[in-house]
PDB file of C-alpha atoms in Angstrom:
ATOM      1  CA  MET A   1      -9.352 -45.975  18.010  1.00  0.00           C
ATOM      2  CA  THR A   2     -10.596 -43.640  15.010  1.00  0.00           C
ATOM      3  CA  ARG A   3      -9.322 -40.538  17.639  1.00  0.00           C
ATOM      4  CA  GLY A   4      -6.213 -41.687  17.136  1.00  0.00           C
ATOM      5  CA  ILE A   5      -6.328 -41.447  12.963  1.00  0.00           C
ATOM      6  CA  PHE A   6      -7.795 -38.058  13.969  1.00  0.00           C
ATOM      7  CA  ILE A   7      -5.079 -37.212  15.887  1.00  0.00           C
ATOM      8  CA  ARG A   8      -2.344 -38.819  13.272  1.00  0.00           C
ATOM      9  CA  ALA A   9      -4.436 -36.993  10.203  1.00  0.00           C
ATOM     10  CA  SER A  10      -4.204 -33.518  12.754  1.00  0.00           C
ATOM     11  CA  LEU A  11      -0.729 -33.694  12.830  1.00  0.00           C
ATOM     12  CA  ALA A  12       0.066 -34.046   9.918  1.00  0.00           C
ATOM     13  CA  MET A  13      -1.742 -32.183   8.165  1.00  0.00           C
ATOM     14  CA  ALA A  14       0.074 -29.616  10.454  1.00  0.00           C
ATOM     15  CA  GLY A  15       3.104 -30.266   9.403  1.00  0.00           C
ATOM     16  CA  LEU A  16       2.103 -30.063   5.960  1.00  0.00           C
ATOM     17  CA  SER A  17       0.741 -26.105   7.235  1.00  0.00           C
ATOM     18  CA  LEU A  18       4.281 -25.562   8.760  1.00  0.00           C
ATOM     19  CA  ALA A  19       6.101 -26.581   6.301  1.00  0.00           C
ATOM     20  CA  GLY A  20       4.307 -24.976   3.036  1.00  0.00           C
ATOM     21  CA  CYS A  21       5.246 -21.500   5.983  1.00  0.00           C
ATOM     22  CA  VAL A  22       8.788 -22.751   5.676  1.00  0.00           C
ATOM     23  CA  THR A  23       9.459 -22.910   1.580  1.00  0.00           C
ATOM     24  CA  THR A  24       6.742 -19.898   1.086  1.00  0.00           C
ATOM     25  CA  SER A  25       9.396 -17.876   3.673  1.00  0.00           C
ATOM     26  CA  THR A  26      12.148 -19.029   2.062  1.00  0.00           C
ATOM     27  CA  PRO A  27      11.739 -16.984  -1.602  1.00  0.00           C
ATOM     28  CA  GLN A  28      10.082 -13.714  -0.020  1.00  0.00           C
ATOM     29  CA  GLN A  29      13.168 -13.516   1.921  1.00  0.00           C
ATOM     30  CA  ALA A  30      15.156 -14.146  -0.599  1.00  0.00           C
ATOM     31  CA  ALA A  31      13.216 -11.195  -2.912  1.00  0.00           C
ATOM     32  CA  ASP A  32      13.377  -8.406   0.735  1.00  0.00           C
ATOM     33  CA  LEU A  33      17.561  -8.877   0.520  1.00  0.00           C
ATOM     34  CA  PHE A  34      18.232  -9.823  -3.499  1.00  0.00           C
ATOM     35  CA  ASP A  35      17.123  -8.171  -6.258  1.00  0.00           C
ATOM     36  CA  CYS A  36      17.044 -11.442  -8.086  1.00  0.00           C
ATOM     37  CA  ALA A  37      17.550 -10.364 -12.149  1.00  0.00           C
ATOM     38  CA  ALA A  38      19.649  -7.485 -11.152  1.00  0.00           C
ATOM     39  CA  LEU A  39      22.189  -9.923  -9.725  1.00  0.00           C
ATOM     40  CA  ASP A  40      21.753 -12.528 -12.540  1.00  0.00           C
ATOM     41  CA  GLN A  41      22.288  -9.551 -14.806  1.00  0.00           C
ATOM     42  CA  ALA A  42      24.900  -8.641 -12.859  1.00  0.00           C
ATOM     43  CA  VAL A  43      26.447 -12.293 -12.819  1.00  0.00           C
ATOM     44  CA  ALA A  44      25.505 -12.698 -16.609  1.00  0.00           C
ATOM     45  CA  SER A  45      27.999  -9.595 -16.891  1.00  0.00           C
ATOM     46  CA  ALA A  46      31.042 -10.128 -15.635  1.00  0.00           C
ATOM     47  CA  ALA A  47      32.156 -12.698 -19.021  1.00  0.00           C
ATOM     48  CA  ASN A  48      32.700  -8.606 -20.497  1.00  0.00           C
ATOM     49  CA  GLY A  49      34.311  -6.952 -17.846  1.00  0.00           C
ATOM     50  CA  PHE A  50      30.706  -5.691 -16.445  1.00  0.00           C
ATOM     51  CA  GLU A  51      30.761  -3.523 -19.912  1.00  0.00           C
ATOM     52  CA  ASP A  52      27.111  -3.584 -20.885  1.00  0.00           C
ATOM     53  CA  ILE A  53      26.496  -2.654 -17.150  1.00  0.00           C
ATOM     54  CA  LYS A  54      29.027   0.434 -16.556  1.00  0.00           C
ATOM     55  CA  GLY A  55      26.969   3.989 -15.542  1.00  0.00           C
ATOM     56  CA  ARG A  56      28.941   7.484 -15.412  1.00  0.00           C
ATOM     57  CA  TYR A  57      33.021   6.745 -14.417  1.00  0.00           C
ATOM     58  CA  SER A  58      34.584   8.811 -11.860  1.00  0.00           C
ATOM     59  CA  ASP A  59      38.263   8.255 -10.440  1.00  0.00           C
ATOM     60  CA  THR A  60      39.925   9.198  -7.592  1.00  0.00           C
ATOM     61  CA  ARG A  61      43.614   8.877  -5.931  1.00  0.00           C
ATOM     62  CA  LEU A  62      42.454   5.023  -4.721  1.00  0.00           C
ATOM     63  CA  THR A  63      40.136   3.928  -6.978  1.00  0.00           C
ATOM     64  CA  ARG A  64      37.910   3.689 -10.027  1.00  0.00           C
ATOM     65  CA  SER A  65      34.459   3.316 -10.578  1.00  0.00           C
ATOM     66  CA  TRP A  66      30.661   2.854 -12.793  1.00  0.00           C
ATOM     67  CA  ASP A  67      27.703   3.812 -11.596  1.00  0.00           C
ATOM     68  CA  THR A  68      25.446   1.070 -12.506  1.00  0.00           C
ATOM     69  CA  ASP A  69      21.629   1.086 -13.383  1.00  0.00           C
ATOM     70  CA  VAL A  70      21.880  -3.200 -11.786  1.00  0.00           C
ATOM     71  CA  GLN A  71      20.893  -2.666  -8.770  1.00  0.00           C
ATOM     72  CA  ALA A  72      20.539  -5.886  -6.615  1.00  0.00           C
ATOM     73  CA  PHE A  73      20.697  -4.995  -2.968  1.00  0.00           C
ATOM     74  CA  HIS A  74      19.861  -1.711  -0.972  1.00  0.00           C
ATOM     75  CA  ASN A  75      20.110  -0.114  -4.598  1.00  0.00           C
ATOM     76  CA  ALA A  76      23.619   0.668  -3.456  1.00  0.00           C
ATOM     77  CA  CYS A  77      25.959  -1.302  -6.011  1.00  0.00           C
ATOM     78  CA  VAL A  78      28.773   0.075  -8.510  1.00  0.00           C
ATOM     79  CA  ILE A  79      31.334  -1.162 -10.339  1.00  0.00           C
ATOM     80  CA  THR A  80      34.910  -0.652  -9.060  1.00  0.00           C
ATOM     81  CA  SER A  81      38.405  -1.320  -9.501  1.00  0.00           C
ATOM     82  CA  ALA A  82      41.402  -1.031  -6.896  1.00  0.00           C
ATOM     83  CA  GLN A  83      43.477  -3.130  -5.539  1.00  0.00           C
ATOM     84  CA  ARG A  84      41.543  -6.181  -7.792  1.00  0.00           C
ATOM     85  CA  PRO A  85      40.435  -6.540 -11.339  1.00  0.00           C
ATOM     86  CA  ASP A  86      36.587  -4.360 -11.922  1.00  0.00           C
ATOM     87  CA  HIS A  87      33.939  -6.262  -9.926  1.00  0.00           C
ATOM     88  CA  TYR A  88      30.550  -4.971  -9.251  1.00  0.00           C
ATOM     89  CA  VAL A  89      29.871  -4.945  -5.612  1.00  0.00           C
ATOM     90  CA  CYS A  90      26.358  -3.238  -3.103  1.00  0.00           C
ATOM     91  CA  PHE A  91      26.750  -2.592   0.658  1.00  0.00           C
ATOM     92  CA  GLY A  92      22.892  -2.509   2.616  1.00  0.00           C
ATOM     93  CA  ARG A  93      22.249  -3.204   5.885  1.00  0.00           C
ATOM     94  CA  MET A  94      21.362  -7.072   6.981  1.00  0.00           C
ATOM     95  CA  GLN A  95      18.082  -6.260   8.413  1.00  0.00           C
ATOM     96  CA  VAL A  96      17.240 -10.102  10.183  1.00  0.00           C
ATOM     97  CA  GLU A  97      15.560 -10.533  13.684  1.00  0.00           C
ATOM     98  CA  ASP A  98      19.083 -12.347  14.342  1.00  0.00           C
ATOM     99  CA  PRO A  99      21.696 -10.142  14.168  1.00  0.00           C
ATOM    100  CA  ARG A 100      24.590 -13.324  14.378  1.00  0.00           C
ATOM    101  CA  GLY A 101      22.815 -15.057  12.045  1.00  0.00           C
ATOM    102  CA  SER A 102      22.705 -12.164   9.407  1.00  0.00           C
ATOM    103  CA  LEU A 103      25.169 -14.400   7.278  1.00  0.00           C
ATOM    104  CA  ALA A 104      23.466 -17.372   7.530  1.00  0.00           C
ATOM    105  CA  ALA A 105      19.519 -15.985   6.510  1.00  0.00           C
ATOM    106  CA  GLY A 106      21.491 -13.788   4.006  1.00  0.00           C
ATOM    107  CA  SER A 107      23.489 -16.745   1.912  1.00  0.00           C
ATOM    108  CA  GLU A 108      20.122 -18.896   2.027  1.00  0.00           C
ATOM    109  CA  ALA A 109      18.347 -16.061   0.596  1.00  0.00           C
ATOM    110  CA  LEU A 110      21.165 -14.592  -1.996  1.00  0.00           C
ATOM    111  CA  GLY A 111      21.466 -19.277  -2.638  1.00  0.00           C
ATOM    112  CA  GLN A 112      17.134 -18.936  -3.622  1.00  0.00           C
ATOM    113  CA  CYS A 113      18.085 -16.186  -6.330  1.00  0.00           C
ATOM    114  CA  LEU A 114      21.300 -18.032  -7.897  1.00  0.00           C
ATOM    115  CA  GLY A 115      19.799 -21.357  -8.064  1.00  0.00           C
ATOM    116  CA  ASN A 116      20.831 -24.858  -7.152  1.00  0.00           C
ATOM    117  CA  ASP A 117      23.238 -25.216 -10.115  1.00  0.00           C
ATOM    118  CA  TRP A 118      25.466 -22.135  -7.563  1.00  0.00           C
ATOM    119  CA  THR A 119      28.038 -23.885  -4.989  1.00  0.00           C
ATOM    120  CA  ALA A 120      28.502 -22.091  -1.311  1.00  0.00           C
ATOM    121  CA  THR A 121      31.346 -21.989   0.159  1.00  0.00           C
ATOM    122  CA  PRO A 122      30.854 -20.797   3.638  1.00  0.00           C
ATOM    123  CA  GLY A 123      34.197 -18.657   5.878  1.00  0.00           C
ATOM    124  CA  ASP A 124      34.978 -16.625   8.393  1.00  0.00           C
ATOM    125  CA  ASP A 125      31.603 -13.675   8.071  1.00  0.00           C
ATOM    126  CA  ARG A 126      31.493 -14.708   4.003  1.00  0.00           C
ATOM    127  CA  VAL A 127      30.622 -17.211   1.873  1.00  0.00           C
ATOM    128  CA  LEU A 128      31.476 -17.487  -2.084  1.00  0.00           C
ATOM    129  CA  PHE A 129      28.856 -18.971  -3.950  1.00  0.00           C
ATOM    130  CA  SER A 130      30.923 -20.361  -7.880  1.00  0.00           C
ATOM    131  CA  ARG A 131      28.717 -22.719 -10.193  1.00  0.00           C
ATOM    132  CA  ALA A 132      30.609 -25.260 -12.577  1.00  0.00           C
ATOM    133  CA  GLY A 133      31.103 -23.634 -16.409  1.00  0.00           C
ATOM    134  CA  THR A 134      30.619 -20.156 -14.667  1.00  0.00           C
ATOM    135  CA  ASP A 135      33.968 -18.175 -13.818  1.00  0.00           C
ATOM    136  CA  ALA A 136      31.744 -15.121 -12.301  1.00  0.00           C
ATOM    137  CA  VAL A 137      31.869 -15.871  -8.272  1.00  0.00           C
ATOM    138  CA  VAL A 138      29.678 -14.336  -5.886  1.00  0.00           C
ATOM    139  CA  THR A 139      30.582 -13.611  -2.351  1.00  0.00           C
ATOM    140  CA  LEU A 140      27.921 -12.254   0.188  1.00  0.00           C
ATOM    141  CA  GLU A 141      29.725 -10.926   3.507  1.00  0.00           C
ATOM    142  CA  THR A 142      29.141  -9.536   6.580  1.00  0.00           C
ATOM    143  CA  PHE A 143      30.745  -6.581   9.182  1.00  0.00           C
ATOM    144  CA  VAL A 144      29.673  -4.469  11.927  1.00  0.00           C
ATOM    145  CA  ASN A 145      29.974  -1.103  10.669  1.00  0.00           C
ATOM    146  CA  ASP A 146      30.767   2.446  12.989  1.00  0.00           C
ATOM    147  CA  ARG A 147      27.953   2.104  13.896  1.00  0.00           C
ATOM    148  CA  GLY A 148      26.967  -1.123  15.708  1.00  0.00           C
ATOM    149  CA  HIS A 149      24.468  -2.110  12.532  1.00  0.00           C
ATOM    150  CA  ARG A 150      24.820  -5.698  11.288  1.00  0.00           C
ATOM    151  CA  MET A 151      25.881  -4.562   7.165  1.00  0.00           C
ATOM    152  CA  GLY A 152      26.283  -6.944   3.987  1.00  0.00           C
ATOM    153  CA  ALA A 153      28.262  -6.916   0.823  1.00  0.00           C
ATOM    154  CA  LEU A 154      27.529  -8.149  -1.906  1.00  0.00           C
ATOM    155  CA  SER A 155      29.946  -8.709  -4.884  1.00  0.00           C
ATOM    156  CA  VAL A 156      30.712 -10.557  -8.038  1.00  0.00           C
ATOM    157  CA  PHE A 157      33.553 -10.687  -9.259  1.00  0.00           C
ATOM    158  CA  GLN A 158      34.345 -12.167 -13.107  1.00  0.00           C
ATOM    159  CA  GLN A 159      37.437 -14.937 -11.567  1.00  0.00           C
ATOM    160  CA  ASP A 160      37.807 -16.491  -7.874  1.00  0.00           C
ATOM    161  CA  ALA A 161      41.153 -15.674  -7.796  1.00  0.00           C
ATOM    162  CA  ASP A 162      39.565 -12.006  -7.660  1.00  0.00           C
ATOM    163  CA  ALA A 163      37.076 -12.801  -5.298  1.00  0.00           C
ATOM    164  CA  MET A 164      40.225 -13.872  -2.420  1.00  0.00           C
ATOM    165  CA  PRO A 165      40.920 -11.810   0.445  1.00  0.00           C
ATOM    166  CA  LEU A 166      44.032  -9.528  -0.321  1.00  0.00           C
ATOM    167  CA  ALA A 167      46.715  -9.859   2.388  1.00  0.00           C
ATOM    168  CA  ASP A 168      46.014  -6.734   4.468  1.00  0.00           C
ATOM    169  CA  GLU A 169      42.629  -7.672   4.702  1.00  0.00           C
ATOM    170  CA  GLU A 170      43.674 -11.750   6.338  1.00  0.00           C
ATOM    171  CA  MET A 171      45.649  -9.485   8.472  1.00  0.00           C
ATOM    172  CA  GLY A 172      42.888  -7.591   9.960  1.00  0.00           C
ATOM    173  CA  GLU A 173      41.365 -10.576  10.469  1.00  0.00           C
ATOM    174  CA  GLN A 174      43.390 -12.063  13.098  1.00  0.00           C
TER     175      GLN A 174
END
């Protein structure tokens, strides 16, 4: 009888220990993938067209872009516009154990950064996050680059409609 209580108590403690590992690893994963404070700043800046975080301006035949000091993902973020209104975008390698699970792992970490009041809407190779009372939306997309690496694109758009796939992007997915 005492041995049974001891086994149940040991199993309960092991369960608590494992539960503690799960809850402490997720925020660490979010911190490893994203700079949550920078992401919050980019989301807040969407309301004013990112004017307060725009840096040096560059113009090419195809795009307009601004450097930014606000770096939420791999220090590879800019504000750009081409076929869409100005939006914040970052590119980087998704270095997770299971490359096929990179979108799930990335969106879980991104959800941790954004907080519980954001809702995730998954799609093919893409997750869109929205929040009631906020026009801005955040997307995370994954793709394989020409070198075979799983990459991620983190974007903050001013409005939901700005984040919708463009006609040529939809055709490329077929």
